[in-house]
Coordinates of C-alpha atoms in Angstrom, one line a residue:
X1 CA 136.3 104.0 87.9
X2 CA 134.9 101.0 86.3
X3 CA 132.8 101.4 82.6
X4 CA 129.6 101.3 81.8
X5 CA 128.8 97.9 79.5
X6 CA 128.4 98.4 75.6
X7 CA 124.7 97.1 76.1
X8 CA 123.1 99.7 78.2
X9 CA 122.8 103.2 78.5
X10 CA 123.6 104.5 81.9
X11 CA 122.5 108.0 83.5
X12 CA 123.8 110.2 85.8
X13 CA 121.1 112.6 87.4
X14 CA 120.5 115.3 89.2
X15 CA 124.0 116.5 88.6
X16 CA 125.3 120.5 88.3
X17 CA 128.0 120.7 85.8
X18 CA 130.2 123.7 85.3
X19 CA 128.8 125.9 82.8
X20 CA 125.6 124.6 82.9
X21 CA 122.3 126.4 84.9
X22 CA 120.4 123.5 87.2
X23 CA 120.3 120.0 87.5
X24 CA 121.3 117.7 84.4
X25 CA 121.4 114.6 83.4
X26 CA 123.9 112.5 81.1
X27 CA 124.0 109.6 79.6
X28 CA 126.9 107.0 79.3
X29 CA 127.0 105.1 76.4
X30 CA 130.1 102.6 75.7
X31 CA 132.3 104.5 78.4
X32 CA 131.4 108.2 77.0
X33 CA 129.0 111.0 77.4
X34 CA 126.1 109.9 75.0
X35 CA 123.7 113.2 75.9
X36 CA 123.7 116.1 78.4
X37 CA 120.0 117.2 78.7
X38 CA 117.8 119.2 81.5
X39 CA 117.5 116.6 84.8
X40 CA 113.3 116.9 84.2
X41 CA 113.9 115.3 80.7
X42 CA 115.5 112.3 82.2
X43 CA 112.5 111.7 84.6
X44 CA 112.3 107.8 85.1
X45 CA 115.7 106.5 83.4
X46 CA 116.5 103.2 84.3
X47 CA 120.1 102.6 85.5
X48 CA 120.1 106.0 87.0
X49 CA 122.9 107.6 89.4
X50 CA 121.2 110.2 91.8
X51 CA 124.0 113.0 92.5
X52 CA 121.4 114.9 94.7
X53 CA 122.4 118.4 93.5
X54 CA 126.4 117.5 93.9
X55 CA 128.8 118.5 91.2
X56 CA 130.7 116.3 88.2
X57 CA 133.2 117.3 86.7
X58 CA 135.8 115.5 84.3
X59 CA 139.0 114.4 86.3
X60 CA 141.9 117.2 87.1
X61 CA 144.7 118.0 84.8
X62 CA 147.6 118.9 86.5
X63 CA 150.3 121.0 83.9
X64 CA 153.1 121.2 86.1
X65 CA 154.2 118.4 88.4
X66 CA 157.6 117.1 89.0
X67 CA 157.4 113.7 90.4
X68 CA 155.6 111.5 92.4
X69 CA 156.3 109.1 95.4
X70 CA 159.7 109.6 95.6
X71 CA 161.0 109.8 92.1
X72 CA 161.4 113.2 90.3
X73 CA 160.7 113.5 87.1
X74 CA 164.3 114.9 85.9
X75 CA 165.9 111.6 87.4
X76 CA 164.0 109.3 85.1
X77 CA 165.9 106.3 83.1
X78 CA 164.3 103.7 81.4
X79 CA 164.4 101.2 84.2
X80 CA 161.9 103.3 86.0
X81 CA 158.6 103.0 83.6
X82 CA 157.4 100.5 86.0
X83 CA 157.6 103.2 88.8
X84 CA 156.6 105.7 86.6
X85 CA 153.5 103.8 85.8
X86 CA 152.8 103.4 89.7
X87 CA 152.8 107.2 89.9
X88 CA 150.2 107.3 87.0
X89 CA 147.8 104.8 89.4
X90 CA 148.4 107.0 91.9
X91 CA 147.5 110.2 90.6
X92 CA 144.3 108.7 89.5
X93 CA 143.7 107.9 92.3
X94 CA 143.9 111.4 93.5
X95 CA 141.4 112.6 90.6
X96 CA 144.2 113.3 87.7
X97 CA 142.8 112.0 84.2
X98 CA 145.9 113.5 82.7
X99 CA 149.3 115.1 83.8
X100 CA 152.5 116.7 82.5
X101 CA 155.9 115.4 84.0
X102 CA 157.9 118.7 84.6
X103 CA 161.7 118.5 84.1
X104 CA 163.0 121.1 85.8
X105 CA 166.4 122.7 85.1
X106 CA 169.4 120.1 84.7
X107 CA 172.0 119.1 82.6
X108 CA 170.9 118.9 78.5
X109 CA 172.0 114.8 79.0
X110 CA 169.8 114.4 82.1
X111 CA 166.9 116.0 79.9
X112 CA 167.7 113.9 77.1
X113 CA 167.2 110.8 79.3
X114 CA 164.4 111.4 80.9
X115 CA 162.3 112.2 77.8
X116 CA 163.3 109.1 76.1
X117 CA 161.8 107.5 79.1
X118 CA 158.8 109.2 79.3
X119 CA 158.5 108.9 75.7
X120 CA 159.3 105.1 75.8
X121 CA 156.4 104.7 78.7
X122 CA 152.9 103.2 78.6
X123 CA 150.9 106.6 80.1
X124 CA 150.2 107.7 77.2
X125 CA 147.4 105.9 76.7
X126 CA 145.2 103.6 79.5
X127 CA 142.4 103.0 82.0
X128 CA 142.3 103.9 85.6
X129 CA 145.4 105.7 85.5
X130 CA 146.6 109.4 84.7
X131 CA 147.8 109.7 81.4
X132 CA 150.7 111.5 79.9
X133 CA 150.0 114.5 77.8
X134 CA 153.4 115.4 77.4
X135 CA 156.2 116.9 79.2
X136 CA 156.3 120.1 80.6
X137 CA 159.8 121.7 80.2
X138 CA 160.5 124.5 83.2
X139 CA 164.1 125.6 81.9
X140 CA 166.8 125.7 81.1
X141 CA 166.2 129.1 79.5
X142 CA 165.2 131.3 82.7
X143 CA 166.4 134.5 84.2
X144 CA 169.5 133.8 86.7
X145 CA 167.3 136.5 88.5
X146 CA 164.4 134.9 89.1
X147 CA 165.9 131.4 88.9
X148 CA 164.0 130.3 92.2
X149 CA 165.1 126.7 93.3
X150 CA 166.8 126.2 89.7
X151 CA 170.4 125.0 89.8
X152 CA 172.0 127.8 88.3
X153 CA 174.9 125.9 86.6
X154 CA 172.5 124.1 83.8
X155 CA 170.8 127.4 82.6
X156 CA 171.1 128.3 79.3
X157 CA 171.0 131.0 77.2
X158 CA 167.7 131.1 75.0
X159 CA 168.8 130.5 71.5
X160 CA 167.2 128.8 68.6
X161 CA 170.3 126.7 68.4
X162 CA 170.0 125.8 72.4
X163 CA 166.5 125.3 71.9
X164 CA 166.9 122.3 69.1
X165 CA 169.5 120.5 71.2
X166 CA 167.9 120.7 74.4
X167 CA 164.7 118.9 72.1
X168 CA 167.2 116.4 70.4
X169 CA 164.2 114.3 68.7
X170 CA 161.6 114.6 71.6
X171 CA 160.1 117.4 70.1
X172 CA 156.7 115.9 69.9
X173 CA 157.0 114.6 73.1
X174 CA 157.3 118.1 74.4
X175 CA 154.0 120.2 75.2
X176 CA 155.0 123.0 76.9
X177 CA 157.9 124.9 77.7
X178 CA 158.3 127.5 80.4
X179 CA 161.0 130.4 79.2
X180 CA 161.9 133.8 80.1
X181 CA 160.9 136.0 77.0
X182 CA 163.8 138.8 77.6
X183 CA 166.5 136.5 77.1
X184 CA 165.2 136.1 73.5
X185 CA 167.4 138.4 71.9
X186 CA 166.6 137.7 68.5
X187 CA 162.7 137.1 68.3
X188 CA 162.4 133.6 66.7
X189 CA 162.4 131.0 69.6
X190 CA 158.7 131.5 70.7
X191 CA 157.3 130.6 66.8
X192 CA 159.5 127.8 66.4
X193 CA 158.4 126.5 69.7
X194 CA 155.0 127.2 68.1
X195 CA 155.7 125.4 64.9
X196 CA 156.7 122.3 66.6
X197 CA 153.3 122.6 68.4
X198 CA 154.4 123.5 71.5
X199 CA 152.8 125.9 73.8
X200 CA 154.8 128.4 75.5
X201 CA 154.8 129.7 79.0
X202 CA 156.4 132.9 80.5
X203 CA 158.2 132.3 84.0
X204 CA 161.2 133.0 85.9
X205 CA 161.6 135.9 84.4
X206 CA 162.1 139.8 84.8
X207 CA 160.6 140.7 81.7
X208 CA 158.5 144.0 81.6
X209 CA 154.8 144.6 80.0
X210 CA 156.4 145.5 76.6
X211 CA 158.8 142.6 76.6
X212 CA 156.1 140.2 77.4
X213 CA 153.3 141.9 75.1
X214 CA 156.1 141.1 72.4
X215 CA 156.2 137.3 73.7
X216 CA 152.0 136.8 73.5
X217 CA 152.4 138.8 70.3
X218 CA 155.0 136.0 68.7
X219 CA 152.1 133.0 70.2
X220 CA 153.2 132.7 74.0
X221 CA 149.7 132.2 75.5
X222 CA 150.5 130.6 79.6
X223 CA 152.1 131.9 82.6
X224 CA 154.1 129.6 84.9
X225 CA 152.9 130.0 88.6
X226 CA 151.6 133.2 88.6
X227 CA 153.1 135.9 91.1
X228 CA 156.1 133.6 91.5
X229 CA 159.7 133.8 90.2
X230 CA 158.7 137.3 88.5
X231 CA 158.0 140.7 89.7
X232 CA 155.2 142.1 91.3
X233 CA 152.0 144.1 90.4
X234 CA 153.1 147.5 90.1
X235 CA 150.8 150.9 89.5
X236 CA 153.4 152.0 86.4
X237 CA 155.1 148.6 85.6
X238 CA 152.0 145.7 85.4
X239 CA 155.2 143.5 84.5
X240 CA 154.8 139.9 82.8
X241 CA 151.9 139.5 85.1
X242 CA 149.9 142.3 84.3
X243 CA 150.0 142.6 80.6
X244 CA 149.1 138.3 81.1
X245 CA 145.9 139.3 82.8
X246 CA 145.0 142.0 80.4
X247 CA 145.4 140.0 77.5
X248 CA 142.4 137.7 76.6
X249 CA 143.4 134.1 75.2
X250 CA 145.8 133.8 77.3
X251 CA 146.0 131.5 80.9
X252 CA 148.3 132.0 84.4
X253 CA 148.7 128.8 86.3
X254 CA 148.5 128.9 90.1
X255 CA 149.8 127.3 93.0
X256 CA 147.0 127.2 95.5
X257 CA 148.4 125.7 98.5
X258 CA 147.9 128.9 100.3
X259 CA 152.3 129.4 100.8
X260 CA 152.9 130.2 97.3
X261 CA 150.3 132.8 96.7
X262 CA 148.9 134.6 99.7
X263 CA 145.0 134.1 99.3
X264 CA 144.2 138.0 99.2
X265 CA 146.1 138.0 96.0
X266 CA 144.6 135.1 94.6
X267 CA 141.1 136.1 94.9
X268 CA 142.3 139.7 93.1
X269 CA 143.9 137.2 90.6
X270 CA 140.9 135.6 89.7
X271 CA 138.7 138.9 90.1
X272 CA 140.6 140.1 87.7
X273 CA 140.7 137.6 85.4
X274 CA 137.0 136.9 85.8
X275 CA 137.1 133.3 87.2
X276 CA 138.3 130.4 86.1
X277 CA 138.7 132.6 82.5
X278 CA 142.3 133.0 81.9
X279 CA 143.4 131.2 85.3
X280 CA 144.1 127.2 86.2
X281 CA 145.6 125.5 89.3
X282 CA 148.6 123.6 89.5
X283 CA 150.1 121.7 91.9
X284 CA 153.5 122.1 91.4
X285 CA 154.2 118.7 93.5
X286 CA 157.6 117.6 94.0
X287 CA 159.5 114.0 94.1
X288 CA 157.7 113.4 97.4
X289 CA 153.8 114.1 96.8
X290 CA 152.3 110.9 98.6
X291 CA 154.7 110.8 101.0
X292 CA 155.3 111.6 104.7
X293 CA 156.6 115.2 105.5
X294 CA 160.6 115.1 106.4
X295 CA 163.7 115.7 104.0
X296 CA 164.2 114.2 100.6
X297 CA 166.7 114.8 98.4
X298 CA 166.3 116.9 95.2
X299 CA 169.0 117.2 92.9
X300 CA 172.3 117.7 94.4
X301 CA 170.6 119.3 97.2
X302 CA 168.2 118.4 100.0
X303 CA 164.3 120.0 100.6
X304 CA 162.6 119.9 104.1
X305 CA 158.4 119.0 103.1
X306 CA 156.4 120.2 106.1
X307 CA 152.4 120.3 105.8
X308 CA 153.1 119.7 102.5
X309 CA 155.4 122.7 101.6
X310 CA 159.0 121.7 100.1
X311 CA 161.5 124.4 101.1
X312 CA 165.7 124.8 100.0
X313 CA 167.7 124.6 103.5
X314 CA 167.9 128.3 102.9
X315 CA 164.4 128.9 102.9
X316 CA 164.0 129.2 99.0
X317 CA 160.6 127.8 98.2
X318 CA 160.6 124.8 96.0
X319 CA 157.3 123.5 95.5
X320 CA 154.8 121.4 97.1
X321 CA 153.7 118.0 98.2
X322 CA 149.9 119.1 98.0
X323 CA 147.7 116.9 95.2
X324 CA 146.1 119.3 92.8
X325 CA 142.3 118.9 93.9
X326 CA 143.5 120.3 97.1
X327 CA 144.3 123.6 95.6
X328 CA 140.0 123.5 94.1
X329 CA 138.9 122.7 97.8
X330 CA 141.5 125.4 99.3
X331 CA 139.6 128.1 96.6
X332 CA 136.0 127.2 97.6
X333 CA 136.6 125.9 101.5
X334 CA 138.6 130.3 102.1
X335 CA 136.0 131.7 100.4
X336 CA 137.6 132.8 97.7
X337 CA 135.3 132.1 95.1
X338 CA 132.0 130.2 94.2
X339 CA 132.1 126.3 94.3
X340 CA 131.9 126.0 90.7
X341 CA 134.8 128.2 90.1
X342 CA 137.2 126.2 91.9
X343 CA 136.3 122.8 90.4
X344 CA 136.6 124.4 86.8
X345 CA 140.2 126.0 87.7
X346 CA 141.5 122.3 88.3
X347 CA 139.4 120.0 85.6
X348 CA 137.9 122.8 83.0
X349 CA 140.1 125.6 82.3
X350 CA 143.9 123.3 81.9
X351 CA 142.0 122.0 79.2
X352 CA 141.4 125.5 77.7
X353 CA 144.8 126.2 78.1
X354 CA 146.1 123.4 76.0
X355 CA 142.7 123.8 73.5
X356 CA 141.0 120.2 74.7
X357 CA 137.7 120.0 75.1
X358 CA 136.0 120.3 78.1
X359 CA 133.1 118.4 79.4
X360 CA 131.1 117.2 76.9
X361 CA 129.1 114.7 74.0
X362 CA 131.7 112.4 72.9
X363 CA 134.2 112.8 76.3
X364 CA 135.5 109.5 77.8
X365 CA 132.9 108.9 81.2
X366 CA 136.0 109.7 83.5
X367 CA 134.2 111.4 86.8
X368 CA 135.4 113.3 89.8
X369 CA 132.0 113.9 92.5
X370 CA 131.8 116.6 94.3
X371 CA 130.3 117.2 97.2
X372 CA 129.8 120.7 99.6
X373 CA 129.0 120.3 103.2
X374 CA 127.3 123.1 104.0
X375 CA 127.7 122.6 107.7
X376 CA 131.3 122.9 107.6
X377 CA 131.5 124.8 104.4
X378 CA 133.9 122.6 102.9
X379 CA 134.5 121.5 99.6
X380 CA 135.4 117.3 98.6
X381 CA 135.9 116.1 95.6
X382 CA 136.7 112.2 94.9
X383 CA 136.6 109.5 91.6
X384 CA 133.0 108.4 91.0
X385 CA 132.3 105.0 90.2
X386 CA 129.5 105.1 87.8
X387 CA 128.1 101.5 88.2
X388 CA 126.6 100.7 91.3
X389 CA 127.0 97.6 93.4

């Protein structure tokens, strides 16, 4: 999306913004959001965008994604920041303004590597490209149990002492870590996690309401992939899950590609958790998002991608090649909930997860439009270039 210049104000009109009741307007001033005021009060701006009753939104932050045209995250050395850098162009591409490389379970060297690259690389700042906003650590300390498609040789037991070398000195280039709680035998992992300012998300995990009411209690405040890698709802055991969704303050992410979560429970998902409060996508993309379905290798092992679902040769779901505004126009285009619901869950409420602010004065002019077509009753969204030719 190109910028506004410094010597004009530019508006967008006729817009509906999540949160907001009716048409707005906003004004663009030096690349940001200047004003936000009632579409009648901007009657007769000059360098005007007419939306026509179609949505904005900031771009999509996707929390948990694993790699990108090929190269998985976990695999990263520093020869590949130019690659790397191509996978940031093309998730902008696809709508991301900001992203967190995932490293899923591997060896503590392999971990080591690959944040010194990603700490090393340019993403963490620039234009017309998804930026870092740090690395997303899925493992090593998660139940055997519920280990999923994690190679089971590189977990580790959950220790403070684990916990410091597996960060080495890329502490601050952590920003979340996915753990299972019950493996925390002696109660001080989560706040040092904390105190390094690192948010903490419960997954692959068996651990019971009371075990996980103990984990939000200590600061734990996500859920990794909701309904996956941990136990069901249940009538006398709610689980991880259900003491997540009772809690306020704290936010499940979910895959919404339709495989991972069957849509009956996602719409009680977000019923329950009253919208886009307390819930945001994912997309949980593997190595291969952006290319063709077949088999790629991952790991040791090999995945099969097939309409953009990555599967283990036995079966074991892996992930998914699906971008994450995919999983917004999945929500609104089943009928699962409204339209402005879905594009919050993938561009509003990450940020309230990770306590950035949402749309708003003073927020870079980085757009996704989005448009329903009524007569198919399907949802698009797409960048929006704000100047016009």
């Amino acid at each position: 999306m190109r910028s506004p210049t410094s010597q004009q104000t530019t508006w967008i009109i006729n817009a509906r913004l999540c949160g907001y009741d009716g048409l707005q307007a906003i004004a663009i001033e030096n690349a940001k959001i200047v004003r936000i005021v009632p579409a009648r009060d901007a009657n007769g701006s000059k360098n005007a965008l007419d939306l026509a009753g179609d949505w904005l939104s900031l771009g999509g932050v996707d929390l948990q994604i694993n790699g990108g045209l090929g190269l998985a995250f976990p695999d990263l050395t520093a020869t590949d920041l130019p690659f790397l850098e191509k996978i940031g162009r093309y998730l902008w591409e696809r709508g991301i303004d900001e992203f967190c490389p995932t490293l899923v379970t591997t060896s503590v060297s392999k971990i080591q590597q690959s944040l010194a690259a990603i700490a090393a690389s340019s993403l963490w700042e620039g234009q017309e490209t998804a930026r870092i906003l740090g690395v997303h650590l899925e493992g090593p300390f998660l139940n055997f149990e519920k280990r999923g498609a994690h190679p089971p040789e590189y977990l580790l037991p959950l220790t403070l002492e684990n916990v410091k070398r597996v960060l080495g000195d890329f502490a601050s280039t952590v920003k979340i870590v996915t753990l299972a709680p019950e493996l925390d035998e002696t109660g001080t992992v989560i706040p040092y996690l904390r105190s390094q300012g690192i948010t903490v998300s419960l997954g692959h995990s068996l651990a019971t309401a009371a075990r996980a009411k103990a984990a939000f209690d200590r600061g734990a405040s996500m859920v990794t992939h909701a309904f996956n890698a941990m136990p069901g709802l249940h009538h006398r055991e709610p689980g991880l899950l259900g003491e997540a969704i009772a809690r306020s303050g704290v936010y499940c992410g979910l895959i919404a590609d339709g495989r991972h979560v069957c849509p009956t429970m996602i719409e009680i998902l977000l019923r329950a958790a009253d919208g886009d409060r307390g819930v945001f996508l994912v997309s949980d993309a593997l190595a291969p998002i952006g290319l063709p379905d077949g088999i790629y290798p991952w790991d040791a092992r090999q995945i099969e991608v097939k309409e953009g679902t990555a599967r283990l040769p036995d079966g074991t779901l892996s992930g998914t090649t699906l971008p994450l505004l995919v999983g917004a126009e999945n929500l609104a285009n089943w009928g699962l909930c409204g339209v402005e619901t879905a594009i919050a869950l993938a561009t509003e409420s990450p940020r309230k997860a990770m306590g950035l602010p949402g749309f708003s004065v003073g927020r870079s002019a980085s757009f996704l439009r989005w448009h329903w077509h009524d007569e198919r009753q399907k949802l698009s969204g797409s960048r929006l270039d704000i100047l016009q030719d």
